[in-house]
CSV table of C-alpha atoms and ligand atoms in Angstrom, one decimal:
chain,number,residue,atom,x,y,z
H,159,UNK,CA,-0.1,-0.1,0.2
H,160,UNK,CA,1.7,3.6,-1.3
H,161,UNK,CA,2.5,5.2,2.0
H,162,UNK,CA,0.1,8.7,3.5
H,163,UNK,CA,2.0,11.4,4.3
H,164,UNK,CA,0.5,14.3,7.1
H,165,UNK,CA,1.1,16.9,4.4
H,166,UNK,CA,-2.1,19.1,4.0
H,167,UNK,CA,-3.0,18.2,0.4
H,168,UNK,CA,-1.5,15.7,-2.0
H,169,UNK,CA,2.3,16.6,-3.0
H,170,UNK,CA,4.2,14.5,-5.1
H,171,UNK,CA,5.8,12.3,-2.5
H,172,UNK,CA,1.7,10.4,-2.6
H,173,UNK,CA,3.0,9.6,-6.5
H,174,UNK,CA,6.3,7.8,-4.7
H,175,UNK,CA,10.1,7.7,-6.4
H,176,UNK,CA,13.2,9.0,-5.4
H,177,UNK,CA,13.1,6.0,-2.5
H,178,UNK,CA,15.9,4.3,-4.5
H,179,UNK,CA,18.2,3.8,-1.9
H,180,UNK,CA,21.7,4.9,-3.0
H,181,UNK,CA,24.8,2.1,-2.1
H,182,UNK,CA,26.9,3.6,-0.3
H,183,UNK,CA,29.7,2.3,-1.1
H,184,UNK,CA,29.5,5.9,-4.0
H,185,UNK,CA,30.3,8.2,-1.7
H,186,UNK,CA,33.5,5.9,0.0
H,187,UNK,CA,35.4,4.3,-3.6
H,188,UNK,CA,38.8,5.2,-3.3
H,189,UNK,CA,40.3,7.1,-6.0
H,190,UNK,CA,43.9,6.6,-8.1
H,191,UNK,CA,45.0,9.3,-10.1
H,192,UNK,CA,47.7,8.1,-12.6
H,193,UNK,CA,49.0,11.9,-13.7
H,194,UNK,CA,49.0,14.9,-12.6
H,195,UNK,CA,50.9,18.2,-11.7
H,196,UNK,CA,50.4,17.8,-8.2
H,197,UNK,CA,53.8,19.5,-7.3
H,198,UNK,CA,52.7,22.6,-9.5
H,199,UNK,CA,49.8,23.5,-7.5
H,200,UNK,CA,49.0,25.8,-4.0
H,201,UNK,CA,48.6,23.4,-0.9
H,202,UNK,CA,44.6,24.8,-0.8
H,203,UNK,CA,44.3,22.5,-4.2
H,204,UNK,CA,46.0,19.6,-3.9
H,205,UNK,CA,43.5,19.1,-0.2
H,206,UNK,CA,41.1,19.4,-2.1
H,207,UNK,CA,42.4,15.3,-3.2
H,208,UNK,CA,42.0,14.4,0.0
H,209,UNK,CA,38.8,15.3,0.5
H,210,UNK,CA,36.7,14.2,-2.3
H,211,UNK,CA,38.0,10.8,-1.3
H,212,UNK,CA,41.9,10.2,-3.5
H,213,UNK,CA,44.0,7.8,-1.6
H,214,UNK,CA,47.3,7.6,-4.5
H,215,UNK,CA,48.6,9.8,-6.7
H,216,UNK,CA,51.2,10.0,-9.6
H,217,UNK,CA,52.6,13.3,-9.8
H,218,UNK,CA,55.3,13.8,-13.4
H,219,UNK,CA,58.2,16.0,-12.9
H,220,UNK,CA,58.0,16.3,-16.5
H,221,UNK,CA,56.5,19.0,-18.5
H,222,UNK,CA,58.1,22.4,-20.6
H,223,UNK,CA,56.2,24.7,-19.2
H,224,UNK,CA,58.2,24.7,-15.6
H,225,UNK,CA,62.5,25.6,-17.3
H,226,UNK,CA,62.4,29.4,-18.3
H,227,UNK,CA,64.8,27.9,-20.9
H,228,UNK,CA,63.7,26.9,-24.4
H,229,UNK,CA,65.7,24.8,-25.8
H,230,UNK,CA,65.7,23.0,-22.7
H,231,UNK,CA,69.1,21.6,-21.3
H,232,UNK,CA,69.4,17.8,-19.4
H,233,UNK,CA,70.3,19.6,-16.4
H,234,UNK,CA,66.5,21.8,-16.5
H,235,UNK,CA,64.4,18.7,-16.5
H,236,UNK,CA,66.9,16.9,-14.3
H,237,UNK,CA,65.5,19.2,-11.6
H,238,UNK,CA,62.0,19.4,-12.2
H,239,UNK,CA,62.8,15.7,-11.5
H,240,UNK,CA,63.9,17.2,-8.0
H,241,UNK,CA,62.4,19.6,-7.8
H,242,UNK,CA,59.2,16.5,-7.3
H,243,UNK,CA,61.2,14.0,-5.3
H,244,UNK,CA,62.4,16.4,-2.9
H,245,UNK,CA,59.2,17.4,-2.2
H,246,UNK,CA,57.6,14.4,-2.0
H,247,UNK,CA,57.4,14.2,1.6
H,248,UNK,CA,56.0,16.5,3.0
H,249,UNK,CA,53.1,16.5,0.1
H,250,UNK,CA,52.8,12.7,1.4
H,251,UNK,CA,52.3,13.8,5.1
H,252,UNK,CA,50.5,17.4,5.0
H,253,UNK,CA,47.6,16.0,2.3
H,254,UNK,CA,48.1,12.1,3.6
H,255,UNK,CA,48.6,10.6,0.0
H,256,UNK,CA,50.3,8.2,-1.1
H,257,UNK,CA,51.7,10.5,-3.8
H,258,UNK,CA,54.9,8.9,-6.3
H,259,UNK,CA,56.5,9.9,-9.0
H,260,UNK,CA,57.4,10.2,-12.3
H,261,UNK,CA,60.2,11.0,-14.2
H,262,UNK,CA,60.4,11.2,-18.0
H,263,UNK,CA,61.2,13.6,-20.7
H,264,UNK,CA,58.1,15.4,-21.7
H,265,UNK,CA,58.6,16.6,-25.7
H,266,UNK,CA,57.0,19.5,-25.6
H,267,UNK,CA,59.7,21.6,-26.5
H,268,UNK,CA,63.4,20.0,-27.8
H,269,UNK,CA,66.5,19.6,-25.5
H,270,UNK,CA,69.4,19.3,-25.8
H,271,UNK,CA,72.4,16.8,-25.4
H,272,UNK,CA,69.1,14.2,-24.0
H,273,UNK,CA,71.2,11.2,-23.8
H,274,UNK,CA,72.3,12.7,-21.1
H,275,UNK,CA,69.2,11.8,-19.6
H,276,UNK,CA,68.7,9.0,-20.6
H,277,UNK,CA,71.8,7.6,-19.2
H,278,UNK,CA,70.3,8.5,-15.6
H,279,UNK,CA,66.8,7.8,-16.3
H,280,UNK,CA,67.5,3.9,-15.0
H,281,UNK,CA,68.6,4.9,-12.1
H,282,UNK,CA,66.1,7.3,-11.4
H,283,UNK,CA,63.5,4.5,-12.2
H,284,UNK,CA,65.4,2.3,-9.3
H,285,UNK,CA,63.8,4.6,-6.7
H,286,UNK,CA,61.0,3.5,-4.3
H,287,UNK,CA,59.2,6.9,-4.5
H,288,UNK,CA,59.4,6.9,-8.9
H,289,UNK,CA,56.6,4.4,-9.6
H,290,UNK,CA,56.1,5.7,-13.4
H,291,UNK,CA,57.8,7.0,-16.6
H,292,UNK,CA,56.2,10.4,-17.6
H,293,UNK,CA,54.6,11.7,-19.0
H,294,UNK,CA,56.3,11.2,-22.2
H,295,UNK,CA,54.7,10.5,-26.1
H,296,UNK,CA,55.0,12.3,-29.2
H,297,UNK,CA,53.9,16.3,-29.7
H,298,UNK,CA,52.3,18.1,-32.3
H,299,UNK,CA,53.9,21.4,-32.0
H,300,UNK,CA,56.3,22.2,-30.1
H,301,UNK,CA,56.8,25.6,-27.0
H,302,UNK,CA,59.3,28.4,-29.2
H,303,UNK,CA,62.3,25.8,-30.1
H,304,UNK,CA,60.9,22.6,-32.5
H,305,UNK,CA,61.3,19.3,-32.4
H,306,UNK,CA,61.9,16.9,-35.7
H,307,UNK,CA,59.4,13.8,-35.4
H,308,UNK,CA,62.5,11.1,-35.3
H,309,UNK,CA,64.7,12.6,-32.7
H,310,UNK,CA,61.1,12.8,-30.6
H,311,UNK,CA,60.8,9.1,-31.7
H,312,UNK,CA,64.5,8.2,-31.1
H,313,UNK,CA,63.4,9.8,-27.4
H,314,UNK,CA,59.6,7.9,-26.7
H,315,UNK,CA,61.1,4.8,-28.0
H,316,UNK,CA,64.1,5.1,-25.4
H,317,UNK,CA,61.9,6.1,-22.5
H,318,UNK,CA,59.3,3.1,-22.9
H,319,UNK,CA,62.6,0.8,-23.2
H,320,UNK,CA,64.0,2.2,-19.6
H,321,UNK,CA,60.1,1.0,-19.1
H,322,UNK,CA,60.3,-2.2,-20.1
H,323,UNK,CA,64.2,-3.1,-18.3
H,324,UNK,CA,62.5,-1.8,-15.3
H,325,UNK,CA,58.7,-3.0,-15.2
H,326,UNK,CA,57.3,0.6,-15.0
H,327,UNK,CA,54.5,1.8,-16.7
H,328,UNK,CA,54.4,5.0,-18.9
H,329,UNK,CA,52.0,7.7,-19.4
H,330,UNK,CA,51.9,8.9,-22.8
H,331,UNK,CA,49.7,12.1,-23.4
H,332,UNK,CA,48.5,12.7,-27.2
H,333,UNK,CA,48.1,16.1,-28.4
H,334,UNK,CA,44.4,17.9,-27.9
H,335,UNK,CA,42.0,17.8,-29.9
H,336,UNK,CA,40.8,21.2,-30.4
H,337,UNK,CA,38.3,21.2,-33.2
H,338,UNK,CA,35.8,21.6,-32.2
H,339,UNK,CA,36.2,24.1,-29.0
H,340,UNK,CA,35.9,26.9,-29.4
H,341,UNK,CA,37.6,30.0,-28.4
H,342,UNK,CA,36.0,34.0,-27.7
H,343,UNK,CA,37.7,35.6,-30.2
H,344,UNK,CA,39.9,38.0,-28.1
H,345,UNK,CA,42.6,40.9,-29.4
H,346,UNK,CA,44.1,40.2,-25.9
H,347,UNK,CA,45.5,37.4,-24.5
H,348,UNK,CA,46.0,33.9,-25.4
H,349,UNK,CA,43.6,30.8,-25.1
H,350,UNK,CA,42.0,31.7,-21.6
H,351,UNK,CA,42.4,29.7,-18.4
H,352,UNK,CA,45.5,28.6,-20.8
H,353,UNK,CA,49.5,30.1,-19.2
H,354,UNK,CA,50.9,29.5,-23.0
H,355,UNK,CA,51.8,32.0,-25.3
H,356,UNK,CA,50.3,30.2,-28.3
H,357,UNK,CA,52.2,33.2,-30.4
H,358,UNK,CA,55.5,30.6,-29.9
H,359,UNK,CA,54.8,27.2,-31.0
H,360,UNK,CA,56.3,26.4,-33.3
H,361,UNK,CA,54.7,24.2,-36.6
H,362,UNK,CA,53.5,21.3,-36.6
H,363,UNK,CA,55.0,18.0,-36.6
H,364,UNK,CA,52.1,15.6,-37.0
H,365,UNK,CA,51.0,16.6,-40.3
H,366,UNK,CA,47.7,14.4,-41.0
H,367,UNK,CA,44.4,15.2,-40.9
H,368,UNK,CA,44.4,13.7,-37.0
H,369,UNK,CA,46.9,14.5,-35.1
H,370,UNK,CA,45.8,12.7,-31.8
H,371,UNK,CA,45.1,9.2,-33.5
H,372,UNK,CA,48.5,9.8,-35.5
H,373,UNK,CA,50.1,9.9,-32.9
H,374,UNK,CA,48.8,6.7,-30.6
H,375,UNK,CA,50.3,4.8,-34.5
H,376,UNK,CA,53.4,5.9,-33.6
H,377,UNK,CA,53.5,5.4,-29.8
H,378,UNK,CA,51.7,1.9,-30.1
H,379,UNK,CA,54.3,0.9,-32.8
H,380,UNK,CA,57.4,2.5,-30.3
H,381,UNK,CA,56.2,0.1,-27.2
H,382,UNK,CA,56.1,-2.8,-29.6
H,383,UNK,CA,60.1,-1.1,-31.0
H,384,UNK,CA,60.8,-1.2,-27.3
H,385,UNK,CA,58.8,-3.8,-26.2
H,386,UNK,CA,56.4,-2.7,-23.4
H,387,UNK,CA,53.7,-5.1,-23.3
H,388,UNK,CA,50.0,-3.0,-23.6
H,389,UNK,CA,49.1,-3.8,-20.0
H,390,UNK,CA,52.7,-1.1,-19.1
H,391,UNK,CA,51.2,1.8,-21.2
H,392,UNK,CA,48.9,4.8,-20.7
H,393,UNK,CA,47.4,7.5,-23.0
H,394,UNK,CA,46.3,10.0,-21.7
H,395,UNK,CA,44.2,12.7,-23.6
H,396,UNK,CA,41.5,10.3,-24.8
H,397,UNK,CA,38.4,11.7,-25.8
H,398,UNK,CA,34.8,9.7,-26.7
H,399,UNK,CA,36.7,10.4,-30.5
H,400,UNK,CA,39.5,8.5,-30.0
H,401,UNK,CA,38.6,6.1,-27.5
H,402,UNK,CA,36.6,3.3,-30.3
H,403,UNK,CA,39.6,3.0,-31.7
H,404,UNK,CA,42.3,2.4,-29.0
H,405,UNK,CA,39.5,0.2,-27.4
H,406,UNK,CA,39.0,-1.7,-31.4
H,407,UNK,CA,42.5,-2.0,-31.9
H,408,UNK,CA,45.3,-1.1,-29.6
H,409,UNK,CA,45.7,-3.3,-26.1
H,410,UNK,CA,46.9,-0.2,-23.9
H,411,UNK,CA,45.3,1.2,-20.9
H,412,UNK,CA,43.4,4.8,-22.0
H,413,UNK,CA,43.3,7.6,-19.7
H,414,UNK,CA,40.8,10.5,-19.6
H,415,UNK,CA,41.4,13.9,-18.6
H,416,UNK,CA,38.2,15.0,-16.8
H,417,UNK,CA,39.8,18.4,-14.9
H,418,UNK,CA,39.8,21.0,-17.8
H,419,UNK,CA,36.7,20.4,-20.2
H,420,UNK,CA,37.4,23.9,-21.8
H,421,UNK,CA,40.3,22.5,-23.6
H,422,UNK,CA,40.2,19.0,-24.2
H,423,UNK,CA,35.8,18.6,-24.2
H,424,UNK,CA,36.1,15.5,-22.0
H,425,UNK,CA,32.8,15.3,-19.2
H,426,UNK,CA,31.7,13.4,-16.7
H,427,UNK,CA,29.3,12.1,-19.0
H,428,UNK,CA,31.6,10.9,-21.6
H,429,UNK,CA,33.6,9.0,-19.7
H,430,UNK,CA,30.1,6.9,-18.2
H,431,UNK,CA,28.9,6.6,-21.7
H,432,UNK,CA,32.3,4.7,-22.7
H,433,UNK,CA,32.6,3.0,-19.7
H,434,UNK,CA,28.9,1.7,-20.1
H,435,UNK,CA,29.6,0.5,-23.9
H,436,UNK,CA,32.6,-0.9,-23.4
H,437,UNK,CA,33.1,-2.1,-19.9
H,438,UNK,CA,35.3,-1.3,-17.3
H,439,UNK,CA,38.9,-2.8,-18.8
H,440,UNK,CA,41.6,-0.6,-19.3
H,441,UNK,CA,39.8,2.0,-19.2
H,442,UNK,CA,41.2,5.0,-16.0
H,443,UNK,CA,40.4,8.4,-15.4
H,444,UNK,CA,43.4,11.4,-14.4
H,445,UNK,CA,43.3,15.1,-13.9
H,446,UNK,CA,46.7,15.6,-15.4
H,447,UNK,CA,45.8,19.2,-13.0
H,448,UNK,CA,48.6,21.4,-13.5
H,449,UNK,CA,50.1,25.1,-12.3
H,450,UNK,CA,49.8,26.4,-15.9
H,451,UNK,CA,45.8,25.4,-16.6
H,452,UNK,CA,42.0,26.1,-14.5
H,453,UNK,CA,41.3,22.8,-13.5
H,454,UNK,CA,38.6,21.0,-11.2
H,455,UNK,CA,40.0,18.6,-8.9
H,456,UNK,CA,36.7,17.6,-7.9
H,457,UNK,CA,35.9,17.5,-11.3
H,458,UNK,CA,36.9,13.7,-10.4
H,459,UNK,CA,34.3,12.7,-7.2
H,460,UNK,CA,32.2,14.3,-10.4
H,461,UNK,CA,33.2,11.8,-12.9
H,462,UNK,CA,32.5,8.2,-10.6
H,463,UNK,CA,29.0,10.0,-9.8
H,464,UNK,CA,27.9,10.6,-12.6
H,465,UNK,CA,29.0,7.2,-13.6
H,466,UNK,CA,26.4,5.7,-11.7
H,467,UNK,CA,23.8,8.0,-12.6
H,468,UNK,CA,24.4,6.5,-16.3
H,469,UNK,CA,23.5,3.2,-15.2
H,470,UNK,CA,27.6,2.2,-14.7
H,471,UNK,CA,26.8,-0.2,-11.2
H,472,UNK,CA,29.4,0.1,-8.6
H,473,UNK,CA,31.8,-2.9,-8.8
H,474,UNK,CA,32.9,-0.7,-12.6
H,475,UNK,CA,33.0,2.9,-11.1
H,476,UNK,CA,35.8,1.2,-9.1
H,477,UNK,CA,36.8,-1.1,-11.6
H,478,UNK,CA,37.4,2.4,-13.7
H,479,UNK,CA,38.7,4.7,-10.5
H,480,UNK,CA,40.6,2.5,-8.1
H,481,UNK,CA,40.9,-1.0,-9.4
H,482,UNK,CA,42.6,-0.2,-13.0
H,483,UNK,CA,45.3,1.7,-11.2
H,484,UNK,CA,45.7,-0.3,-9.0
H,485,UNK,CA,46.6,-2.9,-11.2
H,486,UNK,CA,49.3,-1.1,-13.4
H,487,UNK,CA,50.5,1.3,-10.2
H,488,UNK,CA,51.6,-2.5,-8.4
R,58,ZN,ZN1,50.2,16.3,-17.9
C-alpha cells in the first residue's frame, strides 16, 4: 500500500519515486590519479584531492612549462625531477596521500643533449618513490624550440625501453584535439585559462588531418619496438572520438582527462558513456591538474557520481577509478 503523508494536500510524495536506496560505497570509493602535476599546485588545491577521496597519485616531474629556457638543457629537466622528489615526503605528510613521482622527458620543447638524461633515468627508475616513466609521448607542435619527429620518436622509444626494463608503466600524453573547441575571439591574451603564449608555438611535426590518432599509432608502434607490454602503457587525454579506436585496435590503457573540459572537451558524461558501452577494462580517469591551466580537481569525484547516474555498476566504477590504476601501478 502506498505510504500516507500528513501533508495538507497531496504532494509529489504520494506518487512515489525518489526512494531508491543509494549504495553507501558510492561515497567511499577511493580513487587514484595516475597523471597529474600536483607538485605545481597550491597547498589548498592539493587538499582537494584528499577531501574528495583520492588515495594515491602519480605526480609527473616532467613538463616544459617550468623551465624558463628553450631549448631545454638536460640539467633543467633534472631540476624538475629532483624538485618533485624533494617535495614528495612533505606532500605525502601534509595531505595524507600515497603520492609517487613520474620521471620522464617531455617533448613539448626540444631538449638538447637528451642522451645525458637517458643515461641517468634508469637510476631514478630504480627508486621506490618513482612509480612511472612519464609524461612522455609525441607532441604535435613544440613551444619556442621545435623538435623533429625522428628525434621525438627516438627519445620516446628509448624511455619506453627503460619502462620495460624496470617493469614500470609509461604514461604518454596525446595531442589535444581542438577541432570542436570554441574560443572567444580575443584581441588580448591567448586561450582563456591557459598560461601559455600560443604565438610561440612552432610548426606542427604531426601533419595528418587527425594528429591525435597519428600520435597514438606511432606511440603504439614505439611501444612494440621497445618490448613494453600494452598493459603497462597509458594513453592520456583520451576523448569520445578516439576511445573506440584505442579500445578496438590496441591493448593499452586509455585515460580520460576530466579536469579541464573547456580545453579537451571531455565531460564526466563522456567517460560514463564509454564505460557503459565498452565495460570498465583498460579505462582510467586522471586530472592532469597543473599550475599552468585552469583545472577542477573535484571533477574526478564528479565523474564517479556521473557514472552511477548513467547506470554503471558500483563495481565497474570502482574498477575504473581504483582497481585499474592499482593494477597498473603495482
Ligand atoms: Zn600532464
